[in-house]
Amino acid sequence: MHHYSLLDLSPVPEGATPADALGNTVALARAAEAAGYHRFWLAEHHNMPGIASAATAVVIGHVAGATRTIRVGAGGIMLPNHAPLVVAEAFGTLETLYPGRIDLGLGRAPGTDQLTMRALRRHMTNEDQFPQDVMELLAYLGPDSPDARVRAVPGTGTQVPVWILGSSLFGAQLAAYLGLPYAFASHFAPGALDEALAIYRERFQPSAYLQRPYAMVAAGLFAAETDAEARFLRSSQVLSFARLRSGQPGKLPPPVTNLDQLVPARVLAQAEGALSFSATGGPDTLRAQLSRLIERTQPDEMIFSGAIHDPAARIRSIQIGAEALRGLTG
């Protein structure tokens, strides 16, 4: 494994505001940069009271302006919600402002509900335009062509690195076919992880973007001074995910010690299963769990996500995580 990175959704804790969440994101990004994380990615979600990163490109610019060296990008932009030209202009502008530091991860899902998709002015059809939209976007960011009648300005010639994101086999196949880097969302949907990685690596076709496959694997990360404290901190995300799956999304709740009393057994089992690809514990436990995840998937890079209610505890979590990871990269 070459690098370790961080994924943030700008979670809004109960008792806090989106402004607080965005301030926490900047503080987290600065701490991640100081701790040696390679990338800091933000994700697009809409109509979610507990997530403040809906205007993802805007937040990326804010974070890039508040840091110096860490790569900042989207993990990801939900391409069905946007015209490829608009995405190319936004990320071409970011790359122009922060050269050599911007990434663009693309997702196929809308990242929201049907009603919100209509509010986003998404053209509702049954036809999957994602592969065509990806290729259109790549063309806008690529070298200028004298035959081009539409150009992204800024955007043309910026060559912003484009990633395919996925939680199924479709993204693995597309990333392999186009010769693009691939990131699997195993931090919340680990079911197809091993098969997706195998397909991507076996079918990868070298391209102008990448000569060999580059796979990034996402995992939960909840670290503290002790195993018990780490498990306690993680309860916020499990409870939040269970509420989301039950149709009750909200702000990030504080940690609890009685999850089994707050969440029906069936829903809790589903949440724990979805969030199972993670490392949770004190330094020694964390290092052992991370070693197993890396040995299993052999990633080129891992990206970690962990919504913790207390911003200071979250920063400490990624610092402990970095200390454990330093001996596992090479």
CSV table of C-alpha atoms in Angstrom, one decimal:
chain,number,residue,atom,x,y,z
A,1,MET,CA,0.0,0.0,0.0
A,2,HIS,CA,1.4,3.4,-1.0
A,3,HIS,CA,-0.9,5.9,0.7
A,4,TYR,CA,-3.6,6.4,3.2
A,5,SER,CA,-6.3,9.1,2.8
A,6,LEU,CA,-9.4,10.5,4.4
A,7,LEU,CA,-13.1,10.8,3.3
A,8,ASP,CA,-15.3,13.4,5.0
A,9,LEU,CA,-19.0,14.2,4.6
A,10,SER,CA,-18.9,17.2,6.9
A,11,PRO,CA,-21.2,15.5,9.4
A,12,VAL,CA,-23.5,17.9,11.4
A,13,PRO,CA,-23.5,16.7,15.0
A,14,GLU,CA,-26.7,17.0,17.1
A,15,GLY,CA,-26.5,20.4,18.8
A,16,ALA,CA,-24.4,21.9,16.0
A,17,THR,CA,-25.1,23.7,12.7
A,18,PRO,CA,-23.8,23.3,9.1
A,19,ALA,CA,-21.5,26.2,9.8
A,20,ASP,CA,-20.0,24.3,12.7
A,21,ALA,CA,-19.7,21.2,10.5
A,22,LEU,CA,-17.8,23.0,7.8
A,23,GLY,CA,-15.5,24.5,10.3
A,24,ASN,CA,-14.9,21.0,11.7
A,25,THR,CA,-14.1,19.9,8.2
A,26,VAL,CA,-11.4,22.5,7.7
A,27,ALA,CA,-9.8,21.6,11.1
A,28,LEU,CA,-9.9,17.9,10.2
A,29,ALA,CA,-8.3,18.5,6.8
A,30,ARG,CA,-5.5,20.5,8.5
A,31,ALA,CA,-4.9,17.7,11.0
A,32,ALA,CA,-5.0,15.1,8.2
A,33,GLU,CA,-2.4,17.1,6.3
A,34,ALA,CA,-0.1,17.3,9.4
A,35,ALA,CA,-0.6,13.6,10.1
A,36,GLY,CA,0.6,12.5,6.6
A,37,TYR,CA,-2.7,11.6,4.9
A,38,HIS,CA,-2.4,11.8,1.1
A,39,ARG,CA,-5.9,13.0,0.1
A,40,PHE,CA,-8.9,14.6,1.7
A,41,TRP,CA,-12.1,13.8,-0.2
A,42,LEU,CA,-15.6,15.1,0.3
A,43,ALA,CA,-18.8,13.5,-0.9
A,44,GLU,CA,-22.0,14.8,-2.5
A,45,HIS,CA,-25.3,14.2,-0.7
A,46,HIS,CA,-28.5,16.1,-0.8
A,47,ASN,CA,-31.5,16.7,1.5
A,48,MET,CA,-29.6,15.2,4.4
A,49,PRO,CA,-29.8,17.2,7.6
A,50,GLY,CA,-26.7,15.5,9.0
A,51,ILE,CA,-24.4,16.2,6.0
A,52,ALA,CA,-23.0,19.7,5.1
A,53,SER,CA,-21.1,18.8,1.9
A,54,ALA,CA,-23.9,19.0,-0.6
A,55,ALA,CA,-22.2,21.8,-2.6
A,56,THR,CA,-19.1,19.6,-2.9
A,57,ALA,CA,-17.0,21.6,-5.3
A,58,VAL,CA,-17.5,24.7,-3.1
A,59,VAL,CA,-16.3,22.9,0.0
A,60,ILE,CA,-13.4,21.4,-1.8
A,61,GLY,CA,-12.2,24.9,-2.8
A,62,HIS,CA,-12.6,26.0,0.8
A,63,VAL,CA,-10.6,23.1,2.1
A,64,ALA,CA,-7.9,23.5,-0.5
A,65,GLY,CA,-7.6,27.1,0.4
A,66,ALA,CA,-7.1,26.3,4.0
A,67,THR,CA,-4.4,23.6,3.4
A,68,ARG,CA,-1.1,23.6,1.6
A,69,THR,CA,0.0,20.2,0.3
A,70,ILE,CA,-2.7,17.6,0.8
A,71,ARG,CA,-4.7,16.6,-2.3
A,72,VAL,CA,-8.4,17.6,-2.1
A,73,GLY,CA,-11.2,16.1,-4.1
A,74,ALA,CA,-14.6,14.5,-4.5
A,75,GLY,CA,-15.4,11.1,-3.3
A,76,GLY,CA,-17.5,11.7,-5.1
A,77,ILE,CA,-19.5,13.9,-7.4
A,78,MET,CA,-22.7,12.1,-8.4
A,79,LEU,CA,-22.5,12.5,-12.1
A,80,PRO,CA,-26.2,11.8,-12.9
A,81,ASN,CA,-27.1,15.0,-11.1
A,82,HIS,CA,-25.0,17.2,-13.3
A,83,ALA,CA,-24.1,18.1,-16.8
A,84,PRO,CA,-20.6,16.9,-17.6
A,85,LEU,CA,-19.6,20.4,-18.8
A,86,VAL,CA,-20.6,22.0,-15.5
A,87,VAL,CA,-18.5,19.5,-13.6
A,88,ALA,CA,-15.6,20.0,-15.9
A,89,GLU,CA,-15.8,23.8,-15.5
A,90,ALA,CA,-16.0,23.5,-11.7
A,91,PHE,CA,-13.1,21.1,-11.3
A,92,GLY,CA,-11.1,22.8,-14.0
A,93,THR,CA,-11.5,26.0,-12.0
A,94,LEU,CA,-10.4,24.2,-8.8
A,95,GLU,CA,-7.3,22.8,-10.6
A,96,THR,CA,-6.5,26.2,-12.0
A,97,LEU,CA,-6.6,27.7,-8.5
A,98,TYR,CA,-4.9,24.8,-6.7
A,99,PRO,CA,-2.7,23.1,-9.4
A,100,GLY,CA,-1.7,19.6,-8.9
A,101,ARG,CA,-3.9,19.1,-5.8
A,102,ILE,CA,-7.4,18.3,-7.1
A,103,ASP,CA,-9.1,14.9,-7.7
A,104,LEU,CA,-12.4,14.1,-9.2
A,105,GLY,CA,-14.2,10.9,-8.1
A,106,LEU,CA,-17.4,10.1,-10.0
A,107,GLY,CA,-20.4,8.1,-8.7
A,108,ARG,CA,-23.2,6.6,-10.7
A,109,ALA,CA,-25.9,6.9,-8.0
A,110,PRO,CA,-27.8,10.1,-7.4
A,111,GLY,CA,-27.0,10.2,-3.7
A,112,THR,CA,-30.5,11.2,-2.8
A,113,ASP,CA,-34.2,10.4,-3.0
A,114,GLN,CA,-36.6,10.7,-6.0
A,115,LEU,CA,-38.2,13.9,-4.9
A,116,THR,CA,-34.8,15.6,-4.4
A,117,MET,CA,-33.6,14.4,-7.8
A,118,ARG,CA,-36.5,16.3,-9.4
A,119,ALA,CA,-35.5,19.3,-7.3
A,120,LEU,CA,-32.0,19.0,-8.7
A,121,ARG,CA,-33.6,19.3,-12.2
A,122,ARG,CA,-32.3,15.9,-13.1
A,123,HIS,CA,-33.7,14.6,-16.4
A,124,MET,CA,-35.5,11.4,-15.3
A,125,THR,CA,-35.0,8.6,-17.7
A,126,ASN,CA,-34.5,4.8,-17.4
A,127,GLU,CA,-31.5,5.0,-19.6
A,128,ASP,CA,-28.1,4.8,-17.9
A,129,GLN,CA,-26.0,7.6,-19.4
A,130,PHE,CA,-23.1,7.2,-16.8
A,131,PRO,CA,-20.5,5.7,-19.2
A,132,GLN,CA,-21.2,8.3,-21.9
A,133,ASP,CA,-21.2,11.1,-19.4
A,134,VAL,CA,-17.8,10.0,-18.0
A,135,MET,CA,-16.3,10.0,-21.5
A,136,GLU,CA,-17.7,13.4,-22.2
A,137,LEU,CA,-16.3,14.7,-19.0
A,138,LEU,CA,-12.8,13.2,-19.8
A,139,ALA,CA,-12.9,14.9,-23.2
A,140,TYR,CA,-13.6,18.3,-21.6
A,141,LEU,CA,-10.7,18.0,-19.2
A,142,GLY,CA,-8.3,16.6,-21.8
A,143,PRO,CA,-6.1,18.3,-24.4
A,144,ASP,CA,-7.7,21.0,-26.5
A,145,SER,CA,-9.0,19.8,-29.9
A,146,PRO,CA,-9.3,22.1,-32.9
A,147,ASP,CA,-12.5,20.3,-33.8
A,148,ALA,CA,-14.2,20.9,-30.4
A,149,ARG,CA,-17.2,23.2,-30.6
A,150,VAL,CA,-17.8,23.2,-26.8
A,151,ARG,CA,-14.9,23.7,-24.4
A,152,ALA,CA,-14.7,23.9,-20.6
A,153,VAL,CA,-13.0,27.2,-19.6
A,154,PRO,CA,-11.3,26.6,-17.2
A,155,GLY,CA,-11.1,22.9,-17.7
A,156,THR,CA,-9.6,22.1,-21.1
A,157,GLY,CA,-6.1,20.8,-20.7
A,158,THR,CA,-6.2,20.6,-16.9
A,159,GLN,CA,-6.1,16.8,-16.9
A,160,VAL,CA,-7.8,16.6,-13.5
A,161,PRO,CA,-7.4,13.0,-12.3
A,162,VAL,CA,-10.7,11.2,-12.7
A,163,TRP,CA,-11.6,8.2,-10.6
A,164,ILE,CA,-14.5,5.8,-10.9
A,165,LEU,CA,-16.3,5.1,-7.6
A,166,GLY,CA,-18.5,2.2,-6.9
A,167,SER,CA,-20.1,-0.3,-4.5
A,168,SER,CA,-21.0,-2.9,-7.2
A,169,LEU,CA,-19.3,-4.6,-10.1
A,170,PHE,CA,-20.5,-2.1,-12.7
A,171,GLY,CA,-17.9,0.6,-11.6
A,172,ALA,CA,-15.1,-2.0,-11.5
A,173,GLN,CA,-15.9,-3.0,-15.1
A,174,LEU,CA,-16.1,0.6,-16.3
A,175,ALA,CA,-12.9,1.7,-14.6
A,176,ALA,CA,-11.0,-1.3,-16.0
A,177,TYR,CA,-12.4,-0.6,-19.5
A,178,LEU,CA,-11.5,3.1,-19.5
A,179,GLY,CA,-8.1,2.6,-17.7
A,180,LEU,CA,-9.0,4.8,-14.7
A,181,PRO,CA,-8.2,4.5,-11.0
A,182,TYR,CA,-11.0,2.8,-9.0
A,183,ALA,CA,-12.3,3.3,-5.5
A,184,PHE,CA,-14.6,0.9,-3.8
A,185,ALA,CA,-17.1,2.1,-1.2
A,186,SER,CA,-16.6,-0.8,1.3
A,187,HIS,CA,-17.0,1.6,4.2
A,188,PHE,CA,-20.7,1.2,3.9
A,189,ALA,CA,-21.3,-1.6,1.3
A,190,PRO,CA,-18.6,-4.3,1.6
A,191,GLY,CA,-20.6,-7.1,0.0
A,192,ALA,CA,-19.0,-7.1,-3.5
A,193,LEU,CA,-15.6,-5.8,-2.5
A,194,ASP,CA,-13.4,-8.8,-3.3
A,195,GLU,CA,-15.1,-9.6,-6.5
A,196,ALA,CA,-15.0,-6.0,-7.7
A,197,LEU,CA,-11.3,-5.7,-7.0
A,198,ALA,CA,-10.6,-9.0,-8.9
A,199,ILE,CA,-12.6,-7.8,-11.9
A,200,TYR,CA,-11.0,-4.4,-12.0
A,201,ARG,CA,-7.4,-5.9,-11.8
A,202,GLU,CA,-8.0,-8.7,-14.2
A,203,ARG,CA,-9.8,-6.6,-16.9
A,204,PHE,CA,-7.8,-3.4,-16.6
A,205,GLN,CA,-6.7,-1.9,-19.9
A,206,PRO,CA,-3.8,0.5,-19.9
A,207,SER,CA,-4.7,4.0,-21.0
A,208,ALA,CA,-3.4,7.5,-21.4
A,209,TYR,CA,-4.5,8.1,-17.8
A,210,LEU,CA,-3.0,5.0,-16.1
A,211,GLN,CA,-0.6,2.2,-17.1
A,212,ARG,CA,-1.5,-0.2,-14.4
A,213,PRO,CA,-4.6,-0.7,-12.2
A,214,TYR,CA,-4.8,1.5,-9.1
A,215,ALA,CA,-7.3,0.4,-6.5
A,216,MET,CA,-8.4,2.4,-3.4
A,217,VAL,CA,-10.4,0.7,-0.7
A,218,ALA,CA,-12.6,2.6,1.7
A,219,ALA,CA,-12.9,1.5,5.4
A,220,GLY,CA,-14.2,2.9,8.6
A,221,LEU,CA,-11.7,4.2,11.2
A,222,PHE,CA,-12.5,4.7,14.8
A,223,ALA,CA,-9.4,5.0,17.0
A,224,ALA,CA,-8.9,6.1,20.6
A,225,GLU,CA,-6.6,5.5,23.5
A,226,THR,CA,-8.5,2.3,24.4
A,227,ASP,CA,-10.6,-0.3,22.6
A,228,ALA,CA,-13.7,0.5,24.8
A,229,GLU,CA,-13.5,4.2,24.0
A,230,ALA,CA,-13.1,3.6,20.3
A,231,ARG,CA,-16.2,1.3,20.3
A,232,PHE,CA,-18.1,4.0,22.2
A,233,LEU,CA,-17.2,6.7,19.7
A,234,ARG,CA,-18.2,4.4,16.8
A,235,SER,CA,-21.8,4.0,18.2
A,236,SER,CA,-22.7,7.5,16.8
A,237,GLN,CA,-22.2,6.3,13.2
A,238,VAL,CA,-23.9,3.0,13.7
A,239,LEU,CA,-26.9,4.7,15.3
A,240,SER,CA,-27.0,7.4,12.5
A,241,PHE,CA,-26.8,4.7,9.8
A,242,ALA,CA,-29.5,2.6,11.4
A,243,ARG,CA,-31.8,5.7,11.5
A,244,LEU,CA,-31.0,6.4,7.9
A,245,ARG,CA,-31.9,2.8,6.9
A,246,SER,CA,-35.1,3.2,8.9
A,247,GLY,CA,-36.1,6.3,6.9
A,248,GLN,CA,-35.3,8.7,9.7
A,249,PRO,CA,-32.1,10.6,8.7
A,250,GLY,CA,-30.9,13.3,11.0
A,251,LYS,CA,-27.9,14.9,12.5
A,252,LEU,CA,-25.1,12.8,13.9
A,253,PRO,CA,-26.1,11.6,17.4
A,254,PRO,CA,-23.8,11.6,20.4
A,255,PRO,CA,-22.3,8.2,21.3
A,256,VAL,CA,-24.3,5.7,23.4
A,257,THR,CA,-23.7,2.6,25.4
A,258,ASN,CA,-27.1,0.9,24.7
A,259,LEU,CA,-27.4,0.6,20.9
A,260,ASP,CA,-29.3,-2.7,21.3
A,261,GLN,CA,-32.0,-0.9,23.3
A,262,LEU,CA,-32.3,2.0,20.8
A,263,VAL,CA,-32.3,0.1,17.5
A,264,PRO,CA,-34.4,-3.0,16.6
A,265,ALA,CA,-32.2,-6.1,16.4
A,266,ARG,CA,-32.8,-6.6,12.6
A,267,VAL,CA,-31.9,-3.0,11.8
A,268,LEU,CA,-28.9,-3.0,14.0
A,269,ALA,CA,-27.6,-6.2,12.4
A,270,GLN,CA,-28.0,-4.6,8.9
A,271,ALA,CA,-26.2,-1.5,10.0
A,272,GLU,CA,-23.3,-3.5,11.6
A,273,GLY,CA,-23.0,-5.6,8.5
A,274,ALA,CA,-22.9,-2.5,6.2
A,275,LEU,CA,-20.3,-0.9,8.4
A,276,SER,CA,-18.3,-4.1,9.1
A,277,PHE,CA,-15.3,-3.2,6.9
A,278,SER,CA,-13.6,-1.1,9.5
A,279,ALA,CA,-10.9,-0.8,12.1
A,280,THR,CA,-11.9,0.1,15.6
A,281,GLY,CA,-9.8,0.2,18.7
A,282,GLY,CA,-6.8,1.4,20.6
A,283,PRO,CA,-3.4,1.6,18.9
A,284,ASP,CA,-2.5,-2.1,19.2
A,285,THR,CA,-5.9,-3.4,18.2
A,286,LEU,CA,-6.1,-0.9,15.4
A,287,ARG,CA,-2.8,-1.9,13.9
A,288,ALA,CA,-3.8,-5.6,13.9
A,289,GLN,CA,-7.2,-4.9,12.3
A,290,LEU,CA,-5.6,-2.6,9.6
A,291,SER,CA,-3.0,-5.2,8.8
A,292,ARG,CA,-5.8,-7.8,8.2
A,293,LEU,CA,-7.8,-5.4,5.9
A,294,ILE,CA,-4.6,-4.6,3.9
A,295,GLU,CA,-3.6,-8.3,3.6
A,296,ARG,CA,-7.1,-9.2,2.4
A,297,THR,CA,-7.4,-6.5,-0.3
A,298,GLN,CA,-3.8,-5.6,-1.2
A,299,PRO,CA,-4.9,-2.0,-2.0
A,300,ASP,CA,-2.7,0.6,-3.6
A,301,GLU,CA,-4.3,3.0,-1.2
A,302,MET,CA,-6.9,3.1,1.6
A,303,ILE,CA,-9.3,5.9,2.3
A,304,PHE,CA,-10.9,6.1,5.8
A,305,SER,CA,-14.2,7.4,7.0
A,306,GLY,CA,-15.4,7.8,10.5
A,307,ALA,CA,-18.1,10.1,11.7
A,308,ILE,CA,-17.4,10.9,15.4
A,309,HIS,CA,-19.7,13.3,17.3
A,310,ASP,CA,-16.9,15.2,19.2
A,311,PRO,CA,-14.7,17.0,16.6
A,312,ALA,CA,-11.6,16.8,18.9
A,313,ALA,CA,-12.1,13.0,19.4
A,314,ARG,CA,-12.3,12.7,15.6
A,315,ILE,CA,-9.1,14.5,15.1
A,316,ARG,CA,-7.4,12.3,17.7
A,317,SER,CA,-8.8,9.3,15.9
A,318,ILE,CA,-7.2,10.1,12.6
A,319,GLN,CA,-3.9,10.9,14.4
A,320,ILE,CA,-3.9,7.5,16.1
A,321,GLY,CA,-4.8,6.0,12.8
A,322,ALA,CA,-1.9,7.6,11.0
A,323,GLU,CA,0.5,6.4,13.7
A,324,ALA,CA,-0.7,2.8,13.1
A,325,LEU,CA,-0.6,3.2,9.3
A,326,ARG,CA,2.9,4.5,9.0
A,327,GLY,CA,4.3,1.1,9.5
A,328,LEU,CA,2.0,-0.5,7.0
A,329,THR,CA,2.8,1.5,3.9
A,330,GLY,CA,5.6,1.0,1.5
